[in-house]
Every structure is written in C-alpha cells, then in structure tokens.
Amino acid sequence: MARIAVIGAGMGALAAAARLAVAGHRVAVYERTETYGGAVRRFERDGFAFDTGPGLLPLPAVYRDLFVKTGKEPLEECVGLVQVDPSARHLFADGSETALPNASRAGVVSALDEALGAGAGRRWGDFLVRARETWDRTRRPLLEEPLWPDWQVLAEREPYPAVPHKRLLRTRRAGTLAEVGAWELRDPRLIALLESYALAYGLDPRAVPANAAVLPYMEHAFGTWYVRGGLRELARAVYERCLARRVEFHFGAEVAAILEKDGRAAGLELADGTAVEADLVVSGVAPGVLDRLVRGTAVRAEGEVPPLRGAPSRLTVLLALRGGRPEGTAHRTVVHAEDRDAELDALFGAAPGMAARPTVTVLRPGDPALVPDPAHETAVLVATVPAGGGSAEETARRADDLITVAERALPELRKRLLWHEVVTPADVEEATGAEGGAVPAPALAAAGGRMLHASNGTALSGLFTVGGWSHPGGGLPHAGMSGALVAGLIVEGPDFQGSQ
C-alpha cells in the first residue's frame, strides 16, 4: 500500500483518487481553493443556481465505469441523468434553423434535409460514416491507452478517410476540419455546424486536423446528457465517492513544491512550509504550474510530447430571467456567427480579440432545482474568447454582445432579464490555475503531434499527471479517462496497456 499525494481536486484528479483508494492505497488530495471540481463550479444568488463550467455531459459511460469500479452504487443512483432531446437547436447566419435529435443519425439526416434542403442530410450522414471510421481508428490510442512511447506514429498519420477532391487538375484530400467542410459538406450552414464543434473547444477549424471529425461523431453516436441539479452534482457525486473510499481532502492547501529524494518524487511542500511525505505524487495542475513545482528537474524527457499551451478561454454570462421556461424549449441552442471568417480571424489571428457577434451557445436547462419558483428561468451564454480576457470595460462590452446575439434564441431577453453575472477567463484561471483561464482541448492525431497531450508518466520517477492538460486531453469524458489511465499505470505498472 503506497502513500499517494494528489495535487488539485479537478475531475481527473478525483477520478484517479477514487480508483487508487479502491486499489488499497492511502490517498490524500491537496487543493489550493476551498472546494473540489476544478472548472465544474456553481454560482448561486437569489434562489438561482448556475453551472459556471461545462453544462452538458457527453459520453457518460466514462463516469458509469468509474462508479462501477469504485463502489456498489452505480452512477444513476448517485445523480439523475437525463438525455437531452433535441441535442441542439442551430440558428444559422442566413436565418435558417434546425433542431437535431439526440443520438439518431437517421433523425439528424431527416432534420437537415427538411431545414436545409434535399441532399444536406445525406452529405452530413456520409460525413458521420467517415467520422465513425476515424473514431474506430483512434479511440484506443487516444482515449483508452497510455500515450504510446512511439507517439510520432500518431503525429504523422491522418486517420480521417477524406474524400478525394479535384482542384486545379490535382487530386487532394482534406487535411484540416475546414477543408472537410469546404470540400465534402459544401453548404455554408453545414460547414458552420461542423466547425462549431471545434470552436466550442477553442480550436481553429482552419488549423485543426481533419480527425477532429470525432468531436461531432461522439455527440451523435453517444448522445448528450444533462445531470439534474447541474453538472456540479456530478462533481459532488465523484467527491462523495472519494470520501466513501476514505480519500483525505485538504482544502486551502496550496502546494509550493514537489519534493524529491534519490531521483524520484517523495512528497509535497505546502505554501505554509509543511512537508508531506508520499511514495507517489499525482499532479492535476496545468503545465505552467507543474513546471514551477518541480524545482531544477525537467518534467518531460527529451523526445516526449511537449505540454500543450496557449489555448483560448471561455466567457460565460449567467442570466436570471422573469417568466418560466416555455414548453418545448430546446435545452441548448447554438447561434452561429454572422461572419465566421471574421470570428476566426479575431480569435486566432496575430492579435487575438473577439468578434462583435461571436458564435454563442445558449443553455436553458429548465431544471426546477435551479430557480426559486416556476415563474423564473435560468439561462447560460457561452462563447470562446482569447485567454487572459481584457479590461472590465471590454468584459462588460463582450457580455453585452453575447446577450445581443442570444436574443435570436431567447425572444424579449432584455425585457425578462432580472440580472446577470459574468464568468471571465480570470475566474477560470482562479478555479483551475491555468494561465489566462485557458481551457484544454481533447487530444487529436496527426498535425505533427501538436494536438497530443503530454503522457501521464513523467521524467521524474514517481510523478504522474492527470486531468485535461495531460493525455488524453480536455473535456469531462477525457478527464475521467485520464484518471483511469493514471490509476492503471500506478496499480499495474509501466506495462499497463489500457482498459479492456
């Protein structure tokens, strides 16, 4: 039985802690803030409650597996899971719109044909078939197995089976997600639909590899889910599972350094000078933070995947509204930007900023647990923004822009608005420790390896990394998977080959 110190109480760290405790290890978690969950937080005011991080859960099987492996009570006995249908309503720049059913390829094809014209659904359906092949090729190495020592194989190979495209007497295949849209979907509304999945993770579709096609595929294949009471309830359930497995938690305990002895991790030094002895250390913090904690030792060996940095952040506006949620309202509506090129240039150009009318996701959960009474409603607006944010004046202007865009999805929004709160990149940084409030994206193959995340093992023996900034990357399912991978590497050793 080893003594294991875990730095941070994000979702990946909690998942690892629960699995390691079940395996018989003594696990203690040290979290610099006063609560658990990382970015999965809640804001409450005047009887209203809001998720300030993720609002929906893709691929719930990851957390079902966690609960099966760590106790008798399955996930559904600990939280209320609801499949969201429609999966999303999309409002396009030309005024057209469609509502896409949840986890139904045939239903999606039919909805797109009806809304966008005959043939649109077939093109999207054919794309999903190719995306499924991409998923089958990449699922194990990118999600279920520790990062391969010869990760360069993943970096060089594009697993998306692109359709040959003739251009200027040459036959080409799509190498980026934007090229997939332009050459295979061809309709600007389908292109906007495709690219919105990349944009939601802070990825530039013009630069991200074509195998980012797995992002929409995961949603269409496995559905989109909501947790009653908000996603914070999922964090609570995982935290309570850790407590039931006798994981110790120390909140308000900032780690100042990782201690070393005889060339391996030997514990932690807290900011108050307290020394914590440990046989193994699991770090759930962002790369820049980890670099500061390891004094004088390289965390990554030469030739390893470098840690991914420089991702954008999110701006979130929480709305308290008069009047109940109308029956039949979609839980999620995506209002697409009027000028996608301008939006992408503003976000990913040489001088990152924010377009005046960005793509905005509007979440209207209609959950009685989130409002003071049925005569009120909550809504959450989310847009991708550059990391770091700006001045208070810029933030206020950006929040107002989001509200203006959201009026397309929420008629008479300003008349119904009681008050609003803004969650800025600085708030994300405070919750997660990531510089500028950057939000990590899932790992992807190809692109020279720049979309891979650093492996869960490190050059310092006895030190492991978990969470969105390590393999397999960002997003709630990926965080849970990272916890499983770290636990496997510790329990079974370096020969661990991943889940079966």
XYZ file of C-alpha atoms in Angstrom:
500
model
C 0.000 0.000 0.000
C 1.518 3.295 -1.141
C 1.018 6.803 0.199
C -0.162 8.887 -2.739
C -0.416 12.681 -2.716
C -2.695 14.221 -5.343
C -2.277 17.875 -6.289
C -5.602 19.502 -7.173
C -9.203 18.336 -6.932
C -10.299 18.628 -10.558
C -12.410 15.906 -12.137
C -9.447 13.908 -13.454
C -7.706 14.060 -10.074
C -10.892 12.957 -8.276
C -11.333 10.052 -10.703
C -7.753 8.907 -10.120
C -8.049 9.317 -6.342
C -11.177 7.154 -6.125
C -9.678 4.376 -8.259
C -6.370 4.394 -6.363
C -8.121 4.283 -2.997
C -10.168 1.260 -4.086
C -6.910 -0.436 -5.054
C -5.793 -0.157 -1.420
C -3.587 2.934 -1.495
C -3.648 5.752 1.059
C -4.667 8.804 -0.976
C -4.650 12.425 0.141
C -5.745 15.333 -2.086
C -4.307 18.838 -1.659
C -6.408 21.594 -3.257
C -5.426 25.270 -3.111
C -9.038 26.520 -3.333
C -11.820 25.777 -0.877
C -13.739 23.288 -2.994
C -13.492 20.406 -5.451
C -14.345 20.036 -9.135
C -11.844 22.281 -10.908
C -13.793 24.144 -13.598
C -17.018 22.331 -12.643
C -18.328 25.027 -10.303
C -21.672 26.535 -9.296
C -22.828 30.127 -8.782
C -25.849 30.849 -6.592
C -27.780 34.056 -5.994
C -31.360 34.932 -5.004
C -32.549 31.342 -5.316
C -30.986 30.892 -8.800
C -28.169 28.399 -9.422
C -25.903 28.042 -12.455
C -23.141 25.780 -13.734
C -20.158 28.019 -14.437
C -18.180 25.321 -16.248
C -19.453 22.549 -18.521
C -23.228 22.439 -18.808
C -23.688 19.106 -20.589
C -22.085 15.675 -20.338
C -21.003 13.720 -23.432
C -20.015 10.063 -23.190
C -21.418 9.335 -19.688
C -20.085 5.766 -19.965
C -16.757 7.091 -18.640
C -18.335 8.032 -15.315
C -20.547 4.945 -15.274
C -17.336 2.902 -15.429
C -15.796 4.972 -12.627
C -18.743 4.290 -10.324
C -18.894 0.579 -11.213
C -15.182 0.202 -10.456
C -15.236 2.144 -7.166
C -18.389 1.063 -5.333
C -21.719 -0.708 -5.235
C -23.919 2.266 -6.179
C -23.981 2.903 -9.941
C -23.818 6.421 -11.329
C -27.582 6.637 -11.878
C -28.200 6.049 -8.170
C -25.939 8.976 -7.292
C -27.088 11.551 -9.873
C -30.065 11.991 -12.153
C -29.014 11.610 -15.786
C -31.315 12.991 -18.495
C -30.755 12.574 -22.222
C -31.176 15.960 -23.894
C -33.538 15.936 -26.867
C -33.157 17.679 -29.206
C -29.417 17.537 -28.800
C -29.206 21.118 -30.044
C -31.066 23.746 -31.977
C -28.930 25.596 -34.517
C -29.648 29.124 -35.751
C -27.614 29.916 -38.870
C -26.446 33.249 -40.212
C -28.902 33.207 -43.154
C -31.898 32.886 -40.829
C -32.460 29.156 -41.331
C -32.555 26.852 -38.343
C -32.814 23.198 -37.378
C -33.182 21.089 -34.259
C -31.081 17.915 -34.290
C -32.368 14.873 -32.399
C -30.145 13.186 -29.851
C -28.129 10.098 -30.829
C -30.083 9.405 -34.035
C -28.203 9.512 -37.322
C -31.391 8.901 -39.308
C -33.200 11.612 -37.359
C -30.382 14.094 -37.937
C -30.311 13.344 -41.673
C -34.067 13.893 -41.902
C -33.941 17.123 -39.873
C -31.169 18.588 -42.022
C -32.920 17.687 -45.271
C -36.092 19.350 -44.052
C -34.368 22.501 -42.796
C -31.546 22.984 -45.321
C -32.829 21.264 -48.444
C -32.637 17.840 -50.015
C -29.131 16.420 -50.013
C -27.891 18.289 -46.941
C -28.769 15.419 -44.654
C -27.133 12.855 -46.916
C -23.869 14.813 -47.030
C -23.831 15.121 -43.239
C -24.761 11.447 -42.837
C -21.951 10.382 -45.172
C -19.573 12.563 -43.178
C -20.653 10.828 -39.953
C -19.825 7.456 -41.524
C -16.284 8.675 -42.222
C -16.111 10.199 -38.738
C -17.058 6.821 -37.272
C -14.160 5.202 -39.101
C -11.907 7.885 -37.632
C -13.282 7.125 -34.170
C -12.636 3.407 -34.615
C -9.041 4.097 -35.668
C -8.208 6.497 -32.841
C -10.393 5.507 -29.877
C -7.944 3.164 -28.171
C -4.637 5.006 -28.683
C -6.088 8.421 -27.918
C -8.559 7.599 -25.148
C -8.108 4.167 -23.619
C -4.356 3.520 -23.661
C -1.396 5.380 -22.164
C 0.301 7.538 -24.760
C 2.491 5.347 -26.945
C 6.254 5.724 -26.477
C 6.407 5.984 -30.277
C 3.766 8.696 -30.292
C 5.265 10.036 -33.532
C 3.203 7.371 -35.332
C 0.053 9.133 -34.135
C 1.535 12.503 -35.026
C 2.264 11.624 -38.644
C -0.820 9.660 -39.638
C -4.133 11.382 -40.515
C -6.833 8.836 -39.637
C -9.747 10.653 -41.262
C -10.660 8.917 -44.571
C -11.085 12.073 -46.609
C -12.910 12.016 -49.930
C -10.605 12.744 -52.910
C -11.137 16.285 -54.174
C -10.025 17.546 -57.569
C -8.728 21.079 -57.604
C -6.650 22.776 -60.272
C -6.032 19.455 -62.035
C -4.756 17.953 -58.789
C -6.416 15.420 -56.525
C -6.267 16.430 -52.887
C -7.647 15.147 -49.596
C -8.778 17.270 -46.692
C -6.119 17.777 -44.064
C -7.988 20.189 -41.804
C -11.522 20.308 -40.479
C -12.211 23.436 -42.532
C -11.211 21.578 -45.706
C -13.524 18.710 -44.754
C -16.364 21.214 -44.587
C -15.476 23.079 -47.756
C -14.806 20.016 -49.936
C -17.163 17.391 -48.517
C -20.122 19.287 -46.995
C -20.086 22.338 -49.291
C -23.092 24.047 -47.675
C -22.098 27.067 -45.520
C -24.629 26.035 -42.877
C -23.254 22.503 -42.663
C -19.782 24.000 -42.520
C -20.855 26.225 -39.634
C -22.373 23.195 -37.884
C -19.156 21.210 -38.293
C -16.814 23.997 -37.272
C -18.861 24.857 -34.181
C -17.704 21.615 -32.560
C -14.070 22.664 -32.903
C -14.784 26.222 -31.833
C -16.500 25.022 -28.644
C -13.146 23.523 -27.608
C -11.209 26.620 -28.588
C -9.848 25.051 -31.777
C -9.342 26.855 -35.074
C -11.042 24.671 -37.732
C -8.670 26.086 -40.349
C -5.694 24.600 -38.479
C -7.056 21.650 -36.529
C -6.554 18.264 -38.256
C -9.376 16.570 -40.128
C -9.728 13.872 -37.480
C -11.387 16.471 -35.260
C -14.392 14.913 -37.005
C -14.573 12.652 -33.946
C -15.932 15.586 -31.892
C -19.338 15.748 -33.627
C -19.307 11.967 -34.018
C -19.073 11.414 -30.247
C -22.137 13.567 -29.694
C -24.192 11.981 -32.463
C -23.198 8.424 -31.518
C -23.348 8.521 -27.727
C -25.762 11.348 -27.075
C -25.726 14.450 -24.932
C -26.753 14.254 -21.297
C -27.705 16.625 -18.507
C -27.310 15.994 -14.784
C -30.321 17.078 -12.731
C -29.313 19.941 -10.497
C -26.483 20.825 -12.888
C -23.103 19.309 -13.707
C -21.879 20.376 -10.290
C -23.904 17.430 -8.995
C -21.611 15.093 -10.929
C -18.590 16.648 -9.212
C -20.338 16.251 -5.845
C -21.067 12.583 -6.535
C -17.452 11.836 -7.509
C -16.191 13.736 -4.449
C -18.519 11.755 -2.188
C -17.377 8.522 -3.788
C -13.812 9.525 -2.896
C -14.863 10.182 0.711
C -16.586 6.798 0.852
C -13.306 5.200 -0.249
C -11.517 7.134 2.541
C -9.644 9.615 0.391
C -8.408 12.506 2.565
C -9.038 16.072 1.388
C -7.097 19.168 2.398
C -8.692 22.349 1.047
C -6.959 25.721 1.138
C -3.713 23.746 0.912
C -1.547 25.281 -1.795
C 1.387 23.176 -2.938
C 4.652 25.086 -3.232
C 6.923 22.296 -4.451
C 7.179 18.605 -5.227
C 9.831 17.052 -3.015
C 12.424 14.712 -4.481
C 14.652 12.075 -2.945
C 17.089 9.788 -4.721
C 15.821 10.925 -8.110
C 12.107 10.317 -7.521
C 9.096 12.174 -6.209
C 8.942 11.866 -2.423
C 6.141 14.176 -1.349
C 4.999 17.778 -1.265
C 5.927 21.042 0.363
C 2.897 23.213 1.112
C 2.895 27.002 0.969
C 2.895 27.196 4.777
C 6.107 25.164 4.896
C 4.502 21.850 5.847
C 6.250 18.816 4.368
C 4.037 15.923 3.220
C 5.744 12.587 2.704
C 4.473 10.384 -0.114
C 5.609 7.407 -2.130
C 3.955 8.719 -5.314
C 2.629 12.082 -6.479
C -0.207 12.659 -8.943
C -0.402 16.188 -10.335
C -3.702 17.537 -11.647
C -2.492 21.073 -12.371
C -1.771 22.958 -15.589
C 1.702 22.585 -17.208
C 2.981 26.007 -16.174
C 2.045 25.352 -12.562
C 3.686 21.918 -12.591
C 6.905 23.380 -14.013
C 7.109 25.741 -11.020
C 6.516 22.910 -8.548
C 9.362 20.723 -9.833
C 12.491 22.610 -8.869
C 15.516 22.042 -11.033
C 14.226 18.885 -12.687
C 12.820 18.524 -16.190
C 9.308 17.095 -16.020
C 9.477 15.864 -19.620
C 12.295 13.808 -21.058
C 13.815 14.760 -24.400
C 11.667 13.467 -27.250
C 8.421 13.365 -25.258
C 5.304 15.227 -26.317
C 5.639 18.786 -25.002
C 2.768 20.045 -22.856
C 0.086 21.829 -24.848
C -0.221 25.536 -24.014
C -1.810 28.693 -25.325
C -5.426 27.521 -25.635
C -8.286 30.048 -25.669
C -10.689 30.501 -22.764
C -14.452 30.966 -22.343
C -16.662 33.874 -21.437
C -19.840 32.814 -19.643
C -22.845 35.014 -18.873
C -25.359 33.810 -16.276
C -28.898 35.138 -16.742
C -31.681 35.260 -14.149
C -34.963 35.681 -16.041
C -38.548 36.566 -15.225
C -41.068 34.067 -16.530
C -40.888 30.307 -16.732
C -39.253 28.309 -19.485
C -41.785 27.767 -22.301
C -42.724 24.172 -23.010
C -40.792 22.671 -25.910
C -37.774 24.960 -25.472
C -34.501 23.363 -26.563
C -32.008 22.845 -23.763
C -29.162 24.018 -25.998
C -29.245 26.474 -28.872
C -26.177 27.412 -30.912
C -26.427 30.844 -32.523
C -23.833 30.840 -35.293
C -21.729 33.890 -36.077
C -22.863 36.164 -38.896
C -19.308 36.273 -40.259
C -17.404 33.077 -39.421
C -14.161 34.181 -41.111
C -14.115 37.402 -39.093
C -14.783 35.435 -35.922
C -11.931 33.009 -36.572
C -9.544 35.815 -37.547
C -10.410 37.679 -34.355
C -9.850 34.623 -32.160
C -6.843 33.010 -33.796
C -5.203 35.849 -35.714
C -1.970 37.637 -34.905
C -3.698 39.914 -32.402
C -6.399 37.789 -30.722
C -9.629 39.548 -29.840
C -13.321 38.831 -30.046
C -15.710 39.297 -32.938
C -18.586 41.673 -32.344
C -21.122 38.912 -32.949
C -19.474 35.604 -31.990
C -20.929 32.108 -32.017
C -22.867 31.797 -28.758
C -24.193 28.665 -27.081
C -27.379 29.273 -25.087
C -28.199 26.735 -22.369
C -31.735 26.724 -20.932
C -31.946 23.647 -18.693
C -35.475 24.182 -17.367
C -34.441 22.483 -14.116
C -36.682 23.273 -11.104
C -33.658 22.831 -8.836
C -32.002 25.900 -10.376
C -34.754 28.513 -9.915
C -36.590 29.976 -6.901
C -40.003 29.074 -8.355
C -41.666 28.086 -11.661
C -42.159 31.749 -12.575
C -38.441 32.168 -13.270
C -35.826 30.677 -15.586
C -32.061 30.416 -15.783
C -30.017 30.679 -18.965
C -26.282 30.449 -19.551
C -24.483 32.018 -22.517
C -21.048 30.716 -23.526
C -18.572 31.929 -26.142
C -14.944 31.122 -26.883
C -12.632 34.069 -26.182
C -8.864 34.609 -26.063
C -7.178 33.533 -22.855
C -6.483 36.300 -20.378
C -9.586 38.362 -21.048
C -9.368 42.137 -21.017
C -10.295 45.193 -19.009
C -13.524 45.474 -17.044
C -14.920 47.682 -19.805
C -14.028 45.148 -22.500
C -15.564 42.328 -20.469
C -18.793 44.290 -19.986
C -18.951 45.011 -23.724
C -18.322 41.391 -24.616
C -21.002 40.219 -22.186
C -23.448 42.654 -23.755
C -22.533 41.318 -27.205
C -23.360 37.800 -26.031
C -26.738 38.954 -24.735
C -27.459 40.667 -28.060
C -26.617 37.506 -30.009
C -28.682 35.379 -27.612
C -31.796 37.461 -28.336
C -32.154 35.421 -31.530
C -32.661 32.316 -29.409
C -34.419 33.948 -26.464
C -37.041 36.484 -27.600
C -37.563 39.554 -25.358
C -34.490 38.548 -23.409
C -33.673 42.054 -22.191
C -37.257 42.603 -21.011
C -37.141 39.391 -18.999
C -33.670 39.958 -17.556
C -33.557 40.427 -13.779
C -29.762 40.454 -13.524
C -26.705 38.826 -14.996
C -23.279 37.721 -13.787
C -20.166 37.260 -15.907
C -17.612 34.459 -15.512
C -14.393 35.707 -17.102
C -11.152 33.995 -18.145
C -9.678 35.379 -14.915
C -12.349 33.484 -12.973
C -11.488 30.311 -14.899
C -7.820 30.836 -14.031
C -8.698 31.235 -10.353
C -10.699 27.993 -10.381
C -8.249 25.873 -12.391
C -4.842 27.551 -12.160
C -4.437 27.510 -15.955
C -2.699 30.640 -17.201
C -5.176 33.123 -18.650
C -8.042 30.741 -17.934
C -7.048 28.569 -20.902
C -9.293 25.562 -21.484
C -7.623 22.370 -22.805
C -8.957 20.593 -25.875
C -9.163 16.810 -26.402
C -6.155 15.052 -27.897
C -6.173 14.563 -31.674
C -3.897 12.649 -34.005
C -1.792 13.954 -36.927
C -0.734 17.632 -37.197
C 2.816 16.738 -36.222
C 1.721 15.894 -32.692
C 0.827 19.434 -31.701
C -2.684 18.308 -30.687
C -1.419 15.476 -28.489
C -1.053 15.992 -24.765
C 1.892 15.067 -22.598
C 1.901 11.488 -21.301
C 0.615 10.640 -17.829
C 4.057 9.472 -16.758
C 6.909 11.962 -16.395
C 10.686 12.019 -16.448
C 10.656 12.232 -12.653
C 10.085 8.735 -11.304
C 7.007 8.520 -9.077
C 5.356 11.632 -10.557
C 2.250 11.269 -12.744
C -0.031 13.820 -14.374
C -3.801 13.695 -14.668
C -6.596 15.924 -15.974
C -7.257 17.951 -19.088
C -3.681 19.115 -19.621
C -2.300 15.590 -19.898
C -3.203 12.616 -22.087
C -5.957 12.255 -23.369
C -6.775 15.961 -23.022
C -9.640 18.251 -22.138
C -13.358 17.709 -21.657
C -15.244 15.879 -18.913
C -15.035 12.403 -20.501
C -11.332 12.811 -21.224
C -10.647 13.939 -17.650
C -12.319 10.795 -16.358
C -10.294 8.683 -18.776
C -7.061 10.277 -17.598
C -7.923 9.219 -14.054
C -8.359 5.623 -15.214
C -5.033 5.700 -17.097
C -3.061 7.077 -14.154
C -4.600 4.558 -11.783
C -3.738 1.766 -14.216
C -0.127 2.902 -14.549
C 0.287 3.033 -10.771
C -1.564 -0.163 -9.893
C -0.357 -2.352 -12.784
C 2.946 -0.657 -13.541
C 4.519 0.689 -16.738
C 3.351 -2.344 -18.741
C -0.291 -1.269 -18.306
C -1.910 -1.302 -21.769
C -5.166 0.478 -21.019
C -8.748 -0.517 -20.337
C -10.071 -3.710 -21.866
